[in-house]
Amino acid sequence: MQVDKVDPGNVIIDRSFRDAIYENLLEELAKTKQFKQLYRSGDRNAKDVPRLLILKTTVQAYAPGSETRRAVTTVSGATKLNVRIQLLTPEGHQVLEHVVAGNVRFIGSNLRATHNLAHSVAATLKRSTLPETAGVVPEQEPGKVSAFQMAANR
């Protein structure tokens, strides 16, 4: 899977937030071990990969919130993010589209919302039925090791 840079869409959002979403996406997707390989946007090695999927993320809504207000009261100051994710083939065929939200309501920095969002995206992809030809690591019975895992451990 290739993870493209986050598109701000029509939303005014700091570059630091977009970068944090992107980096957290890479980290959370790697944790799922669902995909054989993750590529960053622009990685030349990705162009020759068979069955490549491309993850596009577009910000649809962003409310910056306030850490101070969250610390003082539990009813205001939430940081909220809402994004549309799309999985596409290199030819542009859409495999999946979903809207995912991330926020931090109580304790945590504003950037914590980017981690929560990335975690939700990874969970959404893990729950989704993706085509077998998409380079997805198949589910297996507990205790069994796949050939992919054995090769990765060498």
mmCIF file with all atom_site columns, C-alpha atoms in Angstrom:
data_model
loop_
_atom_site.group_PDB
_atom_site.id
_atom_site.type_symbol
_atom_site.label_atom_id
_atom_site.label_alt_id
_atom_site.label_comp_id
_atom_site.label_asym_id
_atom_site.label_entity_id
_atom_site.label_seq_id
_atom_site.pdbx_PDB_ins_code
_atom_site.Cartn_x
_atom_site.Cartn_y
_atom_site.Cartn_z
_atom_site.occupancy
_atom_site.B_iso_or_equiv
_atom_site.pdbx_formal_charge
_atom_site.auth_seq_id
_atom_site.auth_comp_id
_atom_site.auth_asym_id
_atom_site.auth_atom_id
_atom_site.pdbx_PDB_model_num
ATOM 1   C CA . MET A 1 1   ? 0.000   0.000   0.000   1.00 0.00 ? 1   MET A CA 1
ATOM 2   C CA . GLN A 1 2   ? 1.169   3.491   -0.826  1.00 0.00 ? 2   GLN A CA 1
ATOM 3   C CA . VAL A 1 3   ? 0.087   6.218   1.588   1.00 0.00 ? 3   VAL A CA 1
ATOM 4   C CA . ASP A 1 4   ? -0.309  9.557   -0.186  1.00 0.00 ? 4   ASP A CA 1
ATOM 5   C CA . LYS A 1 5   ? 0.191   12.891  1.543   1.00 0.00 ? 5   LYS A CA 1
ATOM 6   C CA . VAL A 1 6   ? -2.871  14.270  3.304   1.00 0.00 ? 6   VAL A CA 1
ATOM 7   C CA . ASP A 1 7   ? -4.964  16.576  1.124   1.00 0.00 ? 7   ASP A CA 1
ATOM 8   C CA . PRO A 1 8   ? -6.341  19.547  3.121   1.00 0.00 ? 8   PRO A CA 1
ATOM 9   C CA . GLY A 1 9   ? -9.325  19.799  0.762   1.00 0.00 ? 9   GLY A CA 1
ATOM 10  C CA . ASN A 1 10  ? -11.176 23.069  1.365   1.00 0.00 ? 10  ASN A CA 1
ATOM 11  C CA . VAL A 1 11  ? -10.274 23.097  5.064   1.00 0.00 ? 11  VAL A CA 1
ATOM 12  C CA . ILE A 1 12  ? -7.744  25.446  6.637   1.00 0.00 ? 12  ILE A CA 1
ATOM 13  C CA . ILE A 1 13  ? -5.492  23.145  8.649   1.00 0.00 ? 13  ILE A CA 1
ATOM 14  C CA . ASP A 1 14  ? -1.906  23.661  9.792   1.00 0.00 ? 14  ASP A CA 1
ATOM 15  C CA . ARG A 1 15  ? 0.774   21.811  7.879   1.00 0.00 ? 15  ARG A CA 1
ATOM 16  C CA . SER A 1 16  ? 1.932   20.326  11.197  1.00 0.00 ? 16  SER A CA 1
ATOM 17  C CA . PHE A 1 17  ? -1.470  18.671  11.613  1.00 0.00 ? 17  PHE A CA 1
ATOM 18  C CA . ARG A 1 18  ? -1.409  17.280  8.065   1.00 0.00 ? 18  ARG A CA 1
ATOM 19  C CA . ASP A 1 19  ? 2.120   15.966  8.601   1.00 0.00 ? 19  ASP A CA 1
ATOM 20  C CA . ALA A 1 20  ? 1.134   14.458  11.950  1.00 0.00 ? 20  ALA A CA 1
ATOM 21  C CA . ILE A 1 21  ? -1.857  12.708  10.359  1.00 0.00 ? 21  ILE A CA 1
ATOM 22  C CA . TYR A 1 22  ? 0.412   11.312  7.628   1.00 0.00 ? 22  TYR A CA 1
ATOM 23  C CA . GLU A 1 23  ? 3.110   10.047  10.000  1.00 0.00 ? 23  GLU A CA 1
ATOM 24  C CA . ASN A 1 24  ? 0.543   8.573   12.388  1.00 0.00 ? 24  ASN A CA 1
ATOM 25  C CA . LEU A 1 25  ? -1.187  6.824   9.469   1.00 0.00 ? 25  LEU A CA 1
ATOM 26  C CA . LEU A 1 26  ? 2.067   5.144   8.469   1.00 0.00 ? 26  LEU A CA 1
ATOM 27  C CA . GLU A 1 27  ? 2.716   4.080   12.062  1.00 0.00 ? 27  GLU A CA 1
ATOM 28  C CA . GLU A 1 28  ? -0.791  2.755   12.750  1.00 0.00 ? 28  GLU A CA 1
ATOM 29  C CA . LEU A 1 29  ? -1.045  0.926   9.411   1.00 0.00 ? 29  LEU A CA 1
ATOM 30  C CA . ALA A 1 30  ? 2.301   -0.760  10.083  1.00 0.00 ? 30  ALA A CA 1
ATOM 31  C CA . LYS A 1 31  ? 1.020   -1.934  13.480  1.00 0.00 ? 31  LYS A CA 1
ATOM 32  C CA . THR A 1 32  ? -1.901  -3.772  11.850  1.00 0.00 ? 32  THR A CA 1
ATOM 33  C CA . LYS A 1 33  ? 0.472   -5.930  9.762   1.00 0.00 ? 33  LYS A CA 1
ATOM 34  C CA . GLN A 1 34  ? -2.369  -6.108  7.248   1.00 0.00 ? 34  GLN A CA 1
ATOM 35  C CA . PHE A 1 35  ? -0.325  -5.011  4.244   1.00 0.00 ? 35  PHE A CA 1
ATOM 36  C CA . LYS A 1 36  ? 2.807   -6.693  2.905   1.00 0.00 ? 36  LYS A CA 1
ATOM 37  C CA . GLN A 1 37  ? 4.584   -3.378  2.396   1.00 0.00 ? 37  GLN A CA 1
ATOM 38  C CA . LEU A 1 38  ? 3.873   0.298   3.093   1.00 0.00 ? 38  LEU A CA 1
ATOM 39  C CA . TYR A 1 39  ? 5.254   2.972   0.783   1.00 0.00 ? 39  TYR A CA 1
ATOM 40  C CA . ARG A 1 40  ? 5.412   6.698   1.321   1.00 0.00 ? 40  ARG A CA 1
ATOM 41  C CA . SER A 1 41  ? 4.033   9.083   -1.261  1.00 0.00 ? 41  SER A CA 1
ATOM 42  C CA . GLY A 1 42  ? 6.509   9.492   -4.108  1.00 0.00 ? 42  GLY A CA 1
ATOM 43  C CA . ASP A 1 43  ? 8.485   6.311   -3.356  1.00 0.00 ? 43  ASP A CA 1
ATOM 44  C CA . ARG A 1 44  ? 9.820   5.146   -6.732  1.00 0.00 ? 44  ARG A CA 1
ATOM 45  C CA . ASN A 1 45  ? 9.839   1.516   -5.581  1.00 0.00 ? 45  ASN A CA 1
ATOM 46  C CA . ALA A 1 46  ? 6.035   1.515   -5.379  1.00 0.00 ? 46  ALA A CA 1
ATOM 47  C CA . LYS A 1 47  ? 5.500   1.973   -9.129  1.00 0.00 ? 47  LYS A CA 1
ATOM 48  C CA . ASP A 1 48  ? 6.628   -1.592  -9.917  1.00 0.00 ? 48  ASP A CA 1
ATOM 49  C CA . VAL A 1 49  ? 4.612   -3.267  -7.157  1.00 0.00 ? 49  VAL A CA 1
ATOM 50  C CA . PRO A 1 50  ? 1.866   -5.601  -8.396  1.00 0.00 ? 50  PRO A CA 1
ATOM 51  C CA . ARG A 1 51  ? -1.532  -5.274  -6.692  1.00 0.00 ? 51  ARG A CA 1
ATOM 52  C CA . LEU A 1 52  ? -0.628  -1.884  -5.197  1.00 0.00 ? 52  LEU A CA 1
ATOM 53  C CA . LEU A 1 53  ? -3.332  0.045   -3.365  1.00 0.00 ? 53  LEU A CA 1
ATOM 54  C CA . ILE A 1 54  ? -3.085  3.798   -2.848  1.00 0.00 ? 54  ILE A CA 1
ATOM 55  C CA . LEU A 1 55  ? -4.547  5.403   0.279   1.00 0.00 ? 55  LEU A CA 1
ATOM 56  C CA . LYS A 1 56  ? -5.779  8.945   -0.275  1.00 0.00 ? 56  LYS A CA 1
ATOM 57  C CA . THR A 1 57  ? -6.844  11.015  2.723   1.00 0.00 ? 57  THR A CA 1
ATOM 58  C CA . THR A 1 58  ? -8.788  14.268  2.358   1.00 0.00 ? 58  THR A CA 1
ATOM 59  C CA . VAL A 1 59  ? -9.634  16.483  5.330   1.00 0.00 ? 59  VAL A CA 1
ATOM 60  C CA . GLN A 1 60  ? -13.333 17.333  5.378   1.00 0.00 ? 60  GLN A CA 1
ATOM 61  C CA . ALA A 1 61  ? -13.605 19.120  8.732   1.00 0.00 ? 61  ALA A CA 1
ATOM 62  C CA . TYR A 1 62  ? -11.245 20.375  11.408  1.00 0.00 ? 62  TYR A CA 1
ATOM 63  C CA . ALA A 1 63  ? -11.940 22.139  14.708  1.00 0.00 ? 63  ALA A CA 1
ATOM 64  C CA . PRO A 1 64  ? -8.671  23.029  16.495  1.00 0.00 ? 64  PRO A CA 1
ATOM 65  C CA . GLY A 1 65  ? -9.983  22.962  20.069  1.00 0.00 ? 65  GLY A CA 1
ATOM 66  C CA . SER A 1 66  ? -8.094  24.139  23.138  1.00 0.00 ? 66  SER A CA 1
ATOM 67  C CA . GLU A 1 67  ? -5.971  22.153  25.563  1.00 0.00 ? 67  GLU A CA 1
ATOM 68  C CA . THR A 1 68  ? -6.545  24.822  28.215  1.00 0.00 ? 68  THR A CA 1
ATOM 69  C CA . ARG A 1 69  ? -10.325 24.693  27.892  1.00 0.00 ? 69  ARG A CA 1
ATOM 70  C CA . ARG A 1 70  ? -10.244 20.882  28.076  1.00 0.00 ? 70  ARG A CA 1
ATOM 71  C CA . ALA A 1 71  ? -8.180  21.072  31.265  1.00 0.00 ? 71  ALA A CA 1
ATOM 72  C CA . VAL A 1 72  ? -10.633 23.486  32.902  1.00 0.00 ? 72  VAL A CA 1
ATOM 73  C CA . THR A 1 73  ? -13.909 21.987  31.721  1.00 0.00 ? 73  THR A CA 1
ATOM 74  C CA . THR A 1 74  ? -14.954 18.705  30.160  1.00 0.00 ? 74  THR A CA 1
ATOM 75  C CA . VAL A 1 75  ? -17.680 20.208  27.973  1.00 0.00 ? 75  VAL A CA 1
ATOM 76  C CA . SER A 1 76  ? -15.659 22.399  25.612  1.00 0.00 ? 76  SER A CA 1
ATOM 77  C CA . GLY A 1 77  ? -12.302 22.603  23.884  1.00 0.00 ? 77  GLY A CA 1
ATOM 78  C CA . ALA A 1 78  ? -12.403 19.341  21.914  1.00 0.00 ? 78  ALA A CA 1
ATOM 79  C CA . THR A 1 79  ? -10.140 19.018  18.873  1.00 0.00 ? 79  THR A CA 1
ATOM 80  C CA . LYS A 1 80  ? -11.997 17.287  16.041  1.00 0.00 ? 80  LYS A CA 1
ATOM 81  C CA . LEU A 1 81  ? -10.888 15.913  12.669  1.00 0.00 ? 81  LEU A CA 1
ATOM 82  C CA . ASN A 1 82  ? -13.019 14.373  9.963   1.00 0.00 ? 82  ASN A CA 1
ATOM 83  C CA . VAL A 1 83  ? -11.442 12.839  6.833   1.00 0.00 ? 83  VAL A CA 1
ATOM 84  C CA . ARG A 1 84  ? -12.509 10.903  3.771   1.00 0.00 ? 84  ARG A CA 1
ATOM 85  C CA . ILE A 1 85  ? -10.274 7.946   2.977   1.00 0.00 ? 85  ILE A CA 1
ATOM 86  C CA . GLN A 1 86  ? -10.153 6.265   -0.398  1.00 0.00 ? 86  GLN A CA 1
ATOM 87  C CA . LEU A 1 87  ? -8.295  3.154   -1.473  1.00 0.00 ? 87  LEU A CA 1
ATOM 88  C CA . LEU A 1 88  ? -7.518  3.241   -5.172  1.00 0.00 ? 88  LEU A CA 1
ATOM 89  C CA . THR A 1 89  ? -5.714  1.040   -7.651  1.00 0.00 ? 89  THR A CA 1
ATOM 90  C CA . PRO A 1 90  ? -2.907  2.683   -9.674  1.00 0.00 ? 90  PRO A CA 1
ATOM 91  C CA . GLU A 1 91  ? -5.401  2.850   -12.569 1.00 0.00 ? 91  GLU A CA 1
ATOM 92  C CA . GLY A 1 92  ? -7.736  4.976   -10.435 1.00 0.00 ? 92  GLY A CA 1
ATOM 93  C CA . HIS A 1 93  ? -10.382 2.342   -9.654  1.00 0.00 ? 93  HIS A CA 1
ATOM 94  C CA . GLN A 1 94  ? -11.862 2.926   -6.218  1.00 0.00 ? 94  GLN A CA 1
ATOM 95  C CA . VAL A 1 95  ? -11.754 -0.107  -3.910  1.00 0.00 ? 95  VAL A CA 1
ATOM 96  C CA . LEU A 1 96  ? -13.032 1.577   -0.735  1.00 0.00 ? 96  LEU A CA 1
ATOM 97  C CA . GLU A 1 97  ? -14.315 4.940   0.449   1.00 0.00 ? 97  GLU A CA 1
ATOM 98  C CA . HIS A 1 98  ? -15.125 5.791   4.035   1.00 0.00 ? 98  HIS A CA 1
ATOM 99  C CA . VAL A 1 99  ? -15.435 8.836   6.297   1.00 0.00 ? 99  VAL A CA 1
ATOM 100 C CA . VAL A 1 100 ? -13.430 8.574   9.523   1.00 0.00 ? 100 VAL A CA 1
ATOM 101 C CA . ALA A 1 101 ? -13.343 10.861  12.553  1.00 0.00 ? 101 ALA A CA 1
ATOM 102 C CA . GLY A 1 102 ? -10.708 11.473  15.186  1.00 0.00 ? 102 GLY A CA 1
ATOM 103 C CA . ASN A 1 103 ? -10.780 13.742  18.194  1.00 0.00 ? 103 ASN A CA 1
ATOM 104 C CA . VAL A 1 104 ? -9.446  14.465  21.627  1.00 0.00 ? 104 VAL A CA 1
ATOM 105 C CA . ARG A 1 105 ? -12.138 15.506  24.091  1.00 0.00 ? 105 ARG A CA 1
ATOM 106 C CA . PHE A 1 106 ? -10.599 15.411  27.536  1.00 0.00 ? 106 PHE A CA 1
ATOM 107 C CA . ILE A 1 107 ? -6.921  14.966  28.305  1.00 0.00 ? 107 ILE A CA 1
ATOM 108 C CA . GLY A 1 108 ? -4.197  15.216  25.703  1.00 0.00 ? 108 GLY A CA 1
ATOM 109 C CA . SER A 1 109 ? -2.559  17.571  23.299  1.00 0.00 ? 109 SER A CA 1
ATOM 110 C CA . ASN A 1 110 ? -4.319  18.762  20.167  1.00 0.00 ? 110 ASN A CA 1
ATOM 111 C CA . LEU A 1 111 ? -2.035  16.529  18.098  1.00 0.00 ? 111 LEU A CA 1
ATOM 112 C CA . ARG A 1 112 ? -3.445  13.521  19.971  1.00 0.00 ? 112 ARG A CA 1
ATOM 113 C CA . ALA A 1 113 ? -6.450  13.861  17.650  1.00 0.00 ? 113 ALA A CA 1
ATOM 114 C CA . THR A 1 114 ? -4.176  12.949  14.712  1.00 0.00 ? 114 THR A CA 1
ATOM 115 C CA . HIS A 1 115 ? -3.128  9.743   16.463  1.00 0.00 ? 115 HIS A CA 1
ATOM 116 C CA . ASN A 1 116 ? -6.740  8.872   17.282  1.00 0.00 ? 116 ASN A CA 1
ATOM 117 C CA . LEU A 1 117 ? -7.723  9.542   13.676  1.00 0.00 ? 117 LEU A CA 1
ATOM 118 C CA . ALA A 1 118 ? -4.920  7.351   12.294  1.00 0.00 ? 118 ALA A CA 1
ATOM 119 C CA . HIS A 1 119 ? -5.895  4.578   14.704  1.00 0.00 ? 119 HIS A CA 1
ATOM 120 C CA . SER A 1 120 ? -9.504  4.791   13.464  1.00 0.00 ? 120 SER A CA 1
ATOM 121 C CA . VAL A 1 121 ? -8.387  4.686   9.820   1.00 0.00 ? 121 VAL A CA 1
ATOM 122 C CA . ALA A 1 122 ? -6.266  1.585   10.478  1.00 0.00 ? 122 ALA A CA 1
ATOM 123 C CA . ALA A 1 123 ? -9.163  -0.089  12.312  1.00 0.00 ? 123 ALA A CA 1
ATOM 124 C CA . THR A 1 124 ? -11.540 0.776   9.456   1.00 0.00 ? 124 THR A CA 1
ATOM 125 C CA . LEU A 1 125 ? -9.208  -0.764  6.883   1.00 0.00 ? 125 LEU A CA 1
ATOM 126 C CA . LYS A 1 126 ? -8.707  -3.859  9.034   1.00 0.00 ? 126 LYS A CA 1
ATOM 127 C CA . ARG A 1 127 ? -12.500 -4.364  9.276   1.00 0.00 ? 127 ARG A CA 1
ATOM 128 C CA . SER A 1 128 ? -13.034 -3.771  5.555   1.00 0.00 ? 128 SER A CA 1
ATOM 129 C CA . THR A 1 129 ? -13.135 -6.507  2.974   1.00 0.00 ? 129 THR A CA 1
ATOM 130 C CA . LEU A 1 130 ? -10.349 -5.772  0.533   1.00 0.00 ? 130 LEU A CA 1
ATOM 131 C CA . PRO A 1 131 ? -9.698  -7.685  -2.683  1.00 0.00 ? 131 PRO A CA 1
ATOM 132 C CA . GLU A 1 132 ? -7.407  -10.707 -2.344  1.00 0.00 ? 132 GLU A CA 1
ATOM 133 C CA . THR A 1 133 ? -5.263  -9.362  -5.141  1.00 0.00 ? 133 THR A CA 1
ATOM 134 C CA . ALA A 1 134 ? -4.457  -6.221  -3.164  1.00 0.00 ? 134 ALA A CA 1
ATOM 135 C CA . GLY A 1 135 ? -1.329  -7.443  -1.396  1.00 0.00 ? 135 GLY A CA 1
ATOM 136 C CA . VAL A 1 136 ? -3.156  -7.917  1.893   1.00 0.00 ? 136 VAL A CA 1
ATOM 137 C CA . VAL A 1 137 ? -1.658  -10.328 4.393   1.00 0.00 ? 137 VAL A CA 1
ATOM 138 C CA . PRO A 1 138 ? -4.333  -13.031 4.884   1.00 0.00 ? 138 PRO A CA 1
ATOM 139 C CA . GLU A 1 139 ? -5.842  -13.684 8.309   1.00 0.00 ? 139 GLU A CA 1
ATOM 140 C CA . GLN A 1 140 ? -4.582  -16.884 9.896   1.00 0.00 ? 140 GLN A CA 1
ATOM 141 C CA . GLU A 1 141 ? -5.324  -19.127 12.822  1.00 0.00 ? 141 GLU A CA 1
ATOM 142 C CA . PRO A 1 142 ? -3.645  -18.180 16.121  1.00 0.00 ? 142 PRO A CA 1
ATOM 143 C CA . GLY A 1 143 ? -0.319  -19.920 16.646  1.00 0.00 ? 143 GLY A CA 1
ATOM 144 C CA . LYS A 1 144 ? 0.381   -20.442 12.944  1.00 0.00 ? 144 LYS A CA 1
ATOM 145 C CA . VAL A 1 145 ? 3.082   -18.459 11.178  1.00 0.00 ? 145 VAL A CA 1
ATOM 146 C CA . SER A 1 146 ? 2.633   -17.437 7.554   1.00 0.00 ? 146 SER A CA 1
ATOM 147 C CA . ALA A 1 147 ? 5.402   -17.691 4.967   1.00 0.00 ? 147 ALA A CA 1
ATOM 148 C CA . PHE A 1 148 ? 5.391   -13.873 4.851   1.00 0.00 ? 148 PHE A CA 1
ATOM 149 C CA . GLN A 1 149 ? 6.048   -13.670 8.606   1.00 0.00 ? 149 GLN A CA 1
ATOM 150 C CA . MET A 1 150 ? 8.779   -16.300 8.414   1.00 0.00 ? 150 MET A CA 1
ATOM 151 C CA . ALA A 1 151 ? 10.507  -14.360 5.624   1.00 0.00 ? 151 ALA A CA 1
ATOM 152 C CA . ALA A 1 152 ? 10.144  -11.118 7.572   1.00 0.00 ? 152 ALA A CA 1
ATOM 153 C CA . ASN A 1 153 ? 11.725  -12.676 10.662  1.00 0.00 ? 153 ASN A CA 1
ATOM 154 C CA . ARG A 1 154 ? 14.851  -13.778 8.777   1.00 0.00 ? 154 ARG A CA 1
#
